[in-house]
């Protein structure tokens, strides 16, 4: 039976690339999304067109009841998950901290941090050998921003990713003896829609020449690192934070 991988925010960008690569490597794939049903359906259609198995589920990772329903749907329709990719993440329009509202900061933290915690919780409840599970792998999608701080752009987002780094380190140790590895990737500047949501659609184009590798990364390049961390190829990695950032 194929291993099952759940990718949150798998409808676009890095999540969609991860879903397509996972399916090509033989995983049965579940993708969650927030609003863009058409984009999620296109990912599922492409996987099925190549003979793979996939399912799209609408679920807001910042809402506990949605996360519980998401995992119950995967249990019911596909089976027990072997891998979780905590990919869903958001940023807001570029701003200085002095102009940030509480509502904005709470939205960023509730999706990027609370969402990652809730999905990790549901995954551990299913994977832990102490609870009768078969173990598994969790890959969190952090960001180089966790180290760089994103001044003048989105310190809230950068801080949320620092929390994801710490979640990775702590949870890796907490569940290491229960058959679960927990790692993270920290992408640099990757060409996806997320930059437009920051109000700066030209960000990738503008900054890429200044990067050590001289270009932005593609979602597929991040997906390959995620798939490696989810696979037994990385069997001695846990609590690792892998920069996929072209030297940034
Ligand atoms: P993206 O193209 O904007 O896609 C974001 C995905 O997350 C979409 O599938 C979206 O669903 C989903 N999503 C957003 N809020 C959600 C919520 N509350 N619940 C469930 N799903 C939600 O973003 P991306 O660039 O691929 O980013 C993916 C991850 O990589 C994020 O965690 C981001 O912080 C991280 N990252 C990105 C970069 C970069 O340069 N692109 C760099 C470092 C880290 P809908 O399609 O329904 O909106």
Tab-separated table of C-alpha atoms and ligand atoms in Angstrom:
chain	number	residue	atom	x	y	z
A	1	UNK	CA	0.000	0.000	0.000
A	2	UNK	CA	1.305	3.492	-0.877
A	3	UNK	CA	2.371	5.780	1.947
A	4	UNK	CA	0.020	8.701	2.514
A	5	UNK	CA	1.339	12.268	2.664
A	6	UNK	CA	-0.764	15.246	3.782
A	7	UNK	CA	0.423	18.624	2.531
A	8	UNK	CA	-1.294	21.667	4.010
A	9	UNK	CA	-1.641	24.542	1.557
A	10	UNK	CA	-1.034	22.118	-1.292
A	11	UNK	CA	-3.070	24.006	-3.862
A	12	UNK	CA	-0.400	26.485	-4.987
A	13	UNK	CA	3.306	27.300	-4.852
A	14	UNK	CA	5.659	25.132	-2.811
A	15	UNK	CA	2.809	22.950	-1.524
A	16	UNK	CA	1.524	22.167	-5.020
A	17	UNK	CA	5.048	21.337	-6.246
A	18	UNK	CA	5.496	19.055	-3.219
A	19	UNK	CA	2.186	17.313	-3.913
A	20	UNK	CA	3.095	16.646	-7.569
A	21	UNK	CA	6.583	15.393	-6.694
A	22	UNK	CA	5.255	13.217	-3.857
A	23	UNK	CA	2.734	11.603	-6.189
A	24	UNK	CA	5.444	10.949	-8.786
A	25	UNK	CA	7.444	9.181	-6.049
A	26	UNK	CA	4.500	6.913	-5.248
A	27	UNK	CA	2.782	8.633	-2.333
A	28	UNK	CA	-0.974	8.879	-2.100
A	29	UNK	CA	-1.441	12.608	-1.555
A	30	UNK	CA	-3.921	14.713	0.398
A	31	UNK	CA	-3.747	18.463	-0.135
A	32	UNK	CA	-5.538	21.018	1.976
A	33	UNK	CA	-6.336	24.546	0.893
A	34	UNK	CA	-8.065	27.627	2.270
A	35	UNK	CA	-10.092	29.200	-0.555
A	36	UNK	CA	-8.776	28.368	-4.011
A	37	UNK	CA	-10.804	25.251	-4.779
A	38	UNK	CA	-9.968	25.456	-8.501
A	39	UNK	CA	-6.213	25.455	-7.874
A	40	UNK	CA	-6.509	22.484	-5.507
A	41	UNK	CA	-8.634	20.621	-8.065
A	42	UNK	CA	-5.984	21.229	-10.741
A	43	UNK	CA	-3.290	19.655	-8.541
A	44	UNK	CA	-5.500	16.617	-7.888
A	45	UNK	CA	-6.434	16.313	-11.576
A	46	UNK	CA	-2.795	16.427	-12.647
A	47	UNK	CA	-1.841	13.716	-10.160
A	48	UNK	CA	-4.737	11.495	-11.267
A	49	UNK	CA	-3.914	12.110	-14.946
A	50	UNK	CA	-0.502	10.568	-14.267
A	51	UNK	CA	-2.054	7.553	-12.566
A	52	UNK	CA	-1.604	8.763	-8.971
A	53	UNK	CA	-4.094	9.008	-6.112
A	54	UNK	CA	-4.956	12.374	-4.556
A	55	UNK	CA	-7.624	14.189	-2.607
A	56	UNK	CA	-8.227	17.912	-1.929
A	57	UNK	CA	-9.825	19.077	1.312
A	58	UNK	CA	-10.809	22.634	2.255
A	59	UNK	CA	-9.643	23.379	5.800
A	60	UNK	CA	-8.365	26.501	7.536
A	61	UNK	CA	-5.334	25.318	9.523
A	62	UNK	CA	-5.810	28.127	12.054
A	63	UNK	CA	-9.193	26.672	13.104
A	64	UNK	CA	-9.027	23.667	15.406
A	65	UNK	CA	-12.300	22.164	14.194
A	66	UNK	CA	-11.130	22.395	10.577
A	67	UNK	CA	-7.841	20.659	11.397
A	68	UNK	CA	-9.618	17.862	13.268
A	69	UNK	CA	-12.005	17.395	10.333
A	70	UNK	CA	-9.096	17.494	7.850
A	71	UNK	CA	-7.300	14.603	9.549
A	72	UNK	CA	-10.544	12.643	10.066
A	73	UNK	CA	-11.289	13.003	6.343
A	74	UNK	CA	-7.828	11.701	5.426
A	75	UNK	CA	-8.286	8.756	7.862
A	76	UNK	CA	-11.659	7.922	6.382
A	77	UNK	CA	-10.977	8.411	2.680
A	78	UNK	CA	-7.295	7.432	2.380
A	79	UNK	CA	-6.008	5.806	5.584
A	80	UNK	CA	-3.291	6.501	8.181
A	81	UNK	CA	-0.780	9.187	7.188
A	82	UNK	CA	2.936	8.445	7.016
A	83	UNK	CA	4.041	12.026	6.388
A	84	UNK	CA	2.779	15.538	7.159
A	85	UNK	CA	4.112	18.627	5.407
A	86	UNK	CA	3.169	21.700	7.442
A	87	UNK	CA	3.333	24.075	4.482
A	88	UNK	CA	0.314	26.406	4.727
A	89	UNK	CA	1.578	29.879	5.530
A	90	UNK	CA	0.723	33.517	5.005
A	91	UNK	CA	2.258	36.947	5.166
A	92	UNK	CA	0.629	40.363	5.089
A	93	UNK	CA	1.443	43.572	3.243
A	94	UNK	CA	4.911	44.926	3.848
A	95	UNK	CA	4.875	47.250	6.862
A	96	UNK	CA	6.978	48.495	9.718
A	97	UNK	CA	6.152	47.109	13.160
A	98	UNK	CA	4.882	50.499	14.344
A	99	UNK	CA	2.048	50.213	11.795
A	100	UNK	CA	0.984	46.633	12.581
A	101	UNK	CA	-2.441	46.008	14.118
A	102	UNK	CA	-3.099	43.270	16.656
A	103	UNK	CA	-5.501	41.641	14.184
A	104	UNK	CA	-2.774	41.369	11.572
A	105	UNK	CA	-0.196	39.873	13.932
A	106	UNK	CA	-2.790	37.430	15.293
A	107	UNK	CA	-3.724	36.294	11.764
A	108	UNK	CA	-0.110	35.585	10.870
A	109	UNK	CA	0.581	33.737	14.106
A	110	UNK	CA	-2.670	31.768	14.031
A	111	UNK	CA	-2.030	30.394	10.541
A	112	UNK	CA	1.735	29.939	10.627
A	113	UNK	CA	2.201	28.919	14.265
A	114	UNK	CA	-1.098	27.672	15.702
A	115	UNK	CA	-1.856	25.922	12.405
A	116	UNK	CA	1.483	24.119	12.420
A	117	UNK	CA	1.019	23.090	16.069
A	118	UNK	CA	-2.503	21.761	15.504
A	119	UNK	CA	-1.551	19.756	12.409
A	120	UNK	CA	1.534	18.377	14.155
A	121	UNK	CA	-0.644	17.376	17.117
A	122	UNK	CA	-3.067	15.451	14.938
A	123	UNK	CA	-0.177	13.794	13.088
A	124	UNK	CA	1.587	12.723	16.316
A	125	UNK	CA	-1.667	11.291	17.684
A	126	UNK	CA	-1.812	9.030	14.627
A	127	UNK	CA	1.885	8.282	14.044
A	128	UNK	CA	3.252	7.738	17.563
A	129	UNK	CA	4.213	4.131	18.248
A	130	UNK	CA	3.161	4.786	21.875
A	131	UNK	CA	-0.383	5.253	20.565
A	132	UNK	CA	-0.340	2.221	18.274
A	133	UNK	CA	0.860	4.154	15.191
A	134	UNK	CA	3.581	3.139	12.757
A	135	UNK	CA	5.773	6.242	13.123
A	136	UNK	CA	6.189	8.821	10.403
A	137	UNK	CA	7.800	12.057	9.314
A	138	UNK	CA	6.790	15.670	9.793
A	139	UNK	CA	8.369	18.368	7.634
A	140	UNK	CA	7.688	21.963	8.623
A	141	UNK	CA	8.062	24.743	6.071
A	142	UNK	CA	9.823	27.550	7.893
A	143	UNK	CA	11.735	30.360	6.174
A	144	UNK	CA	15.167	31.988	6.089
A	145	UNK	CA	13.194	34.932	7.448
A	146	UNK	CA	13.352	33.262	10.873
A	147	UNK	CA	17.044	34.158	10.970
A	148	UNK	CA	16.983	37.381	8.946
A	149	UNK	CA	14.030	39.041	10.717
A	150	UNK	CA	12.478	40.722	7.637
A	151	UNK	CA	12.884	44.342	8.851
A	152	UNK	CA	10.622	46.832	7.082
A	153	UNK	CA	8.709	43.969	5.465
A	154	UNK	CA	7.104	41.585	7.932
A	155	UNK	CA	8.748	40.989	11.285
A	156	UNK	CA	5.536	39.241	12.351
A	157	UNK	CA	5.985	36.647	9.618
A	158	UNK	CA	9.691	36.197	10.416
A	159	UNK	CA	8.877	35.702	14.116
A	160	UNK	CA	6.193	33.164	13.236
A	161	UNK	CA	8.809	31.166	11.326
A	162	UNK	CA	11.207	31.341	14.297
A	163	UNK	CA	8.413	29.684	16.277
A	164	UNK	CA	8.196	26.998	13.588
A	165	UNK	CA	11.964	26.400	13.954
A	166	UNK	CA	11.561	25.953	17.703
A	167	UNK	CA	8.532	23.703	17.237
A	168	UNK	CA	10.723	21.558	14.977
A	169	UNK	CA	13.570	21.284	17.497
A	170	UNK	CA	11.357	20.612	20.514
A	171	UNK	CA	8.916	18.213	18.907
A	172	UNK	CA	11.750	16.277	17.246
A	173	UNK	CA	13.178	15.510	20.692
A	174	UNK	CA	9.764	14.880	22.247
A	175	UNK	CA	8.751	12.164	19.764
A	176	UNK	CA	12.120	10.794	18.644
A	177	UNK	CA	11.621	7.540	20.572
A	178	UNK	CA	8.118	7.131	19.092
A	179	UNK	CA	9.146	6.553	15.473
A	180	UNK	CA	8.551	10.129	14.349
A	181	UNK	CA	11.167	12.401	12.784
A	182	UNK	CA	10.501	16.133	12.667
A	183	UNK	CA	12.520	18.426	10.403
A	184	UNK	CA	12.111	21.746	8.623
A	185	UNK	CA	13.127	23.433	5.409
A	186	UNK	CA	13.924	27.136	5.395
A	187	UNK	CA	13.353	28.427	1.868
A	188	UNK	CA	14.876	31.698	0.733
A	189	UNK	CA	13.268	33.673	-2.073
A	190	UNK	CA	11.097	31.305	-4.076
A	191	UNK	CA	9.002	32.347	-7.070
A	192	UNK	CA	5.395	31.939	-5.879
A	193	UNK	CA	2.267	34.064	-5.395
A	194	UNK	CA	3.123	34.777	-1.747
A	195	UNK	CA	5.151	37.885	-2.651
A	196	UNK	CA	2.118	39.485	-4.321
A	197	UNK	CA	0.174	39.002	-1.069
A	198	UNK	CA	2.868	41.110	0.583
A	199	UNK	CA	1.942	43.895	-1.838
A	200	UNK	CA	5.263	43.481	-3.688
A	201	UNK	CA	4.788	41.283	-6.770
A	202	UNK	CA	8.158	42.452	-8.165
A	203	UNK	CA	10.110	41.329	-5.060
A	204	UNK	CA	11.522	38.138	-6.581
A	205	UNK	CA	12.609	39.874	-9.787
A	206	UNK	CA	14.173	42.772	-7.875
A	207	UNK	CA	16.116	40.769	-5.288
A	208	UNK	CA	17.250	37.723	-7.180
A	209	UNK	CA	20.460	39.160	-8.648
A	210	UNK	CA	21.631	40.007	-5.121
A	211	UNK	CA	21.404	36.374	-3.959
A	212	UNK	CA	24.623	34.331	-3.816
A	213	UNK	CA	23.361	31.873	-6.448
A	214	UNK	CA	22.161	34.851	-8.523
A	215	UNK	CA	18.576	33.715	-8.903
A	216	UNK	CA	15.415	32.913	-6.994
A	217	UNK	CA	14.549	29.307	-6.229
A	218	UNK	CA	11.719	27.341	-7.760
A	219	UNK	CA	8.972	25.600	-5.787
A	220	UNK	CA	10.272	22.307	-7.217
A	221	UNK	CA	13.716	22.876	-5.665
A	222	UNK	CA	12.106	23.257	-2.234
A	223	UNK	CA	9.850	20.267	-2.889
A	224	UNK	CA	12.883	18.039	-3.492
A	225	UNK	CA	14.313	18.964	-0.075
A	226	UNK	CA	10.939	18.337	1.583
A	227	UNK	CA	10.627	14.917	-0.061
A	228	UNK	CA	14.151	14.029	1.063
A	229	UNK	CA	13.383	14.954	4.688
A	230	UNK	CA	10.144	12.949	4.534
A	231	UNK	CA	11.904	9.874	3.143
A	232	UNK	CA	14.088	7.221	4.765
A	233	UNK	CA	17.016	8.725	2.816
A	234	UNK	CA	17.229	11.199	5.718
A	235	UNK	CA	16.749	8.524	8.406
A	236	UNK	CA	19.346	10.027	10.787
A	237	UNK	CA	18.000	13.593	10.542
A	238	UNK	CA	15.614	14.870	13.157
A	239	UNK	CA	15.345	18.392	14.513
A	240	UNK	CA	17.241	19.562	11.413
A	241	UNK	CA	16.613	22.956	9.818
A	242	UNK	CA	17.622	22.713	6.156
A	243	UNK	CA	18.188	26.037	4.372
A	244	UNK	CA	17.055	25.911	0.737
A	245	UNK	CA	17.949	29.471	0.003
A	246	UNK	CA	20.608	29.765	-2.684
A	247	UNK	CA	23.096	30.918	-0.069
A	248	UNK	CA	20.861	33.728	1.271
B	1	LIG	P1	1.481	30.566	-1.700
B	1	LIG	O1	1.875	30.343	-3.129
B	1	LIG	O2	0.889	31.868	-1.287
B	1	LIG	O3	0.506	29.360	-1.267
B	1	LIG	C1	0.021	29.335	0.044
B	1	LIG	C2	-0.806	28.078	0.237
B	1	LIG	O4	-1.265	28.034	1.596
B	1	LIG	C3	-2.056	28.016	-0.616
B	1	LIG	O5	-2.261	26.663	-0.954
B	1	LIG	C4	-3.142	28.529	0.319
B	1	LIG	O6	-4.453	28.042	-0.006
B	1	LIG	C5	-2.676	27.910	1.628
B	1	LIG	N1	-3.187	28.581	2.821
B	1	LIG	C6	-3.038	29.879	3.174
B	1	LIG	N2	-3.648	30.096	4.373
B	1	LIG	C7	-4.160	28.904	4.769
B	1	LIG	C8	-4.906	28.484	5.890
B	1	LIG	N3	-5.228	29.340	6.892
B	1	LIG	N4	-5.305	27.198	5.954
B	1	LIG	C9	-4.989	26.339	4.964
B	1	LIG	N5	-4.276	26.666	3.884
B	1	LIG	C10	-3.877	27.944	3.789
B	1	LIG	O7	2.743	30.348	-0.738
B	1	LIG	P2	4.179	29.656	-0.955
B	1	LIG	O8	5.130	30.699	-1.340
B	1	LIG	O9	4.053	28.412	-1.733
B	1	LIG	O10	4.503	29.316	0.572
B	1	LIG	C11	4.355	28.013	1.130
B	1	LIG	C12	5.120	27.996	2.437
B	1	LIG	O11	6.488	28.322	2.176
B	1	LIG	C13	4.627	29.018	3.457
B	1	LIG	O12	4.674	28.464	4.744
B	1	LIG	C14	5.638	30.152	3.312
B	1	LIG	O13	5.738	30.916	4.487
B	1	LIG	C15	6.894	29.357	3.040
B	1	LIG	N6	7.976	30.142	2.403
B	1	LIG	C16	7.801	30.675	1.167
B	1	LIG	C17	8.835	31.411	0.602
B	1	LIG	C18	8.738	32.051	-0.756
B	1	LIG	O14	9.632	32.851	-1.113
B	1	LIG	N7	7.719	31.737	-1.554
B	1	LIG	C19	10.025	31.598	1.315
B	1	LIG	C20	10.156	31.033	2.570
B	1	LIG	C21	9.120	30.304	3.106
B	1	LIG	P3	-5.384	28.794	-1.123
B	1	LIG	O15	-4.822	28.368	-2.471
B	1	LIG	O16	-6.739	28.256	-0.889
B	1	LIG	O17	-5.245	30.262	-0.869
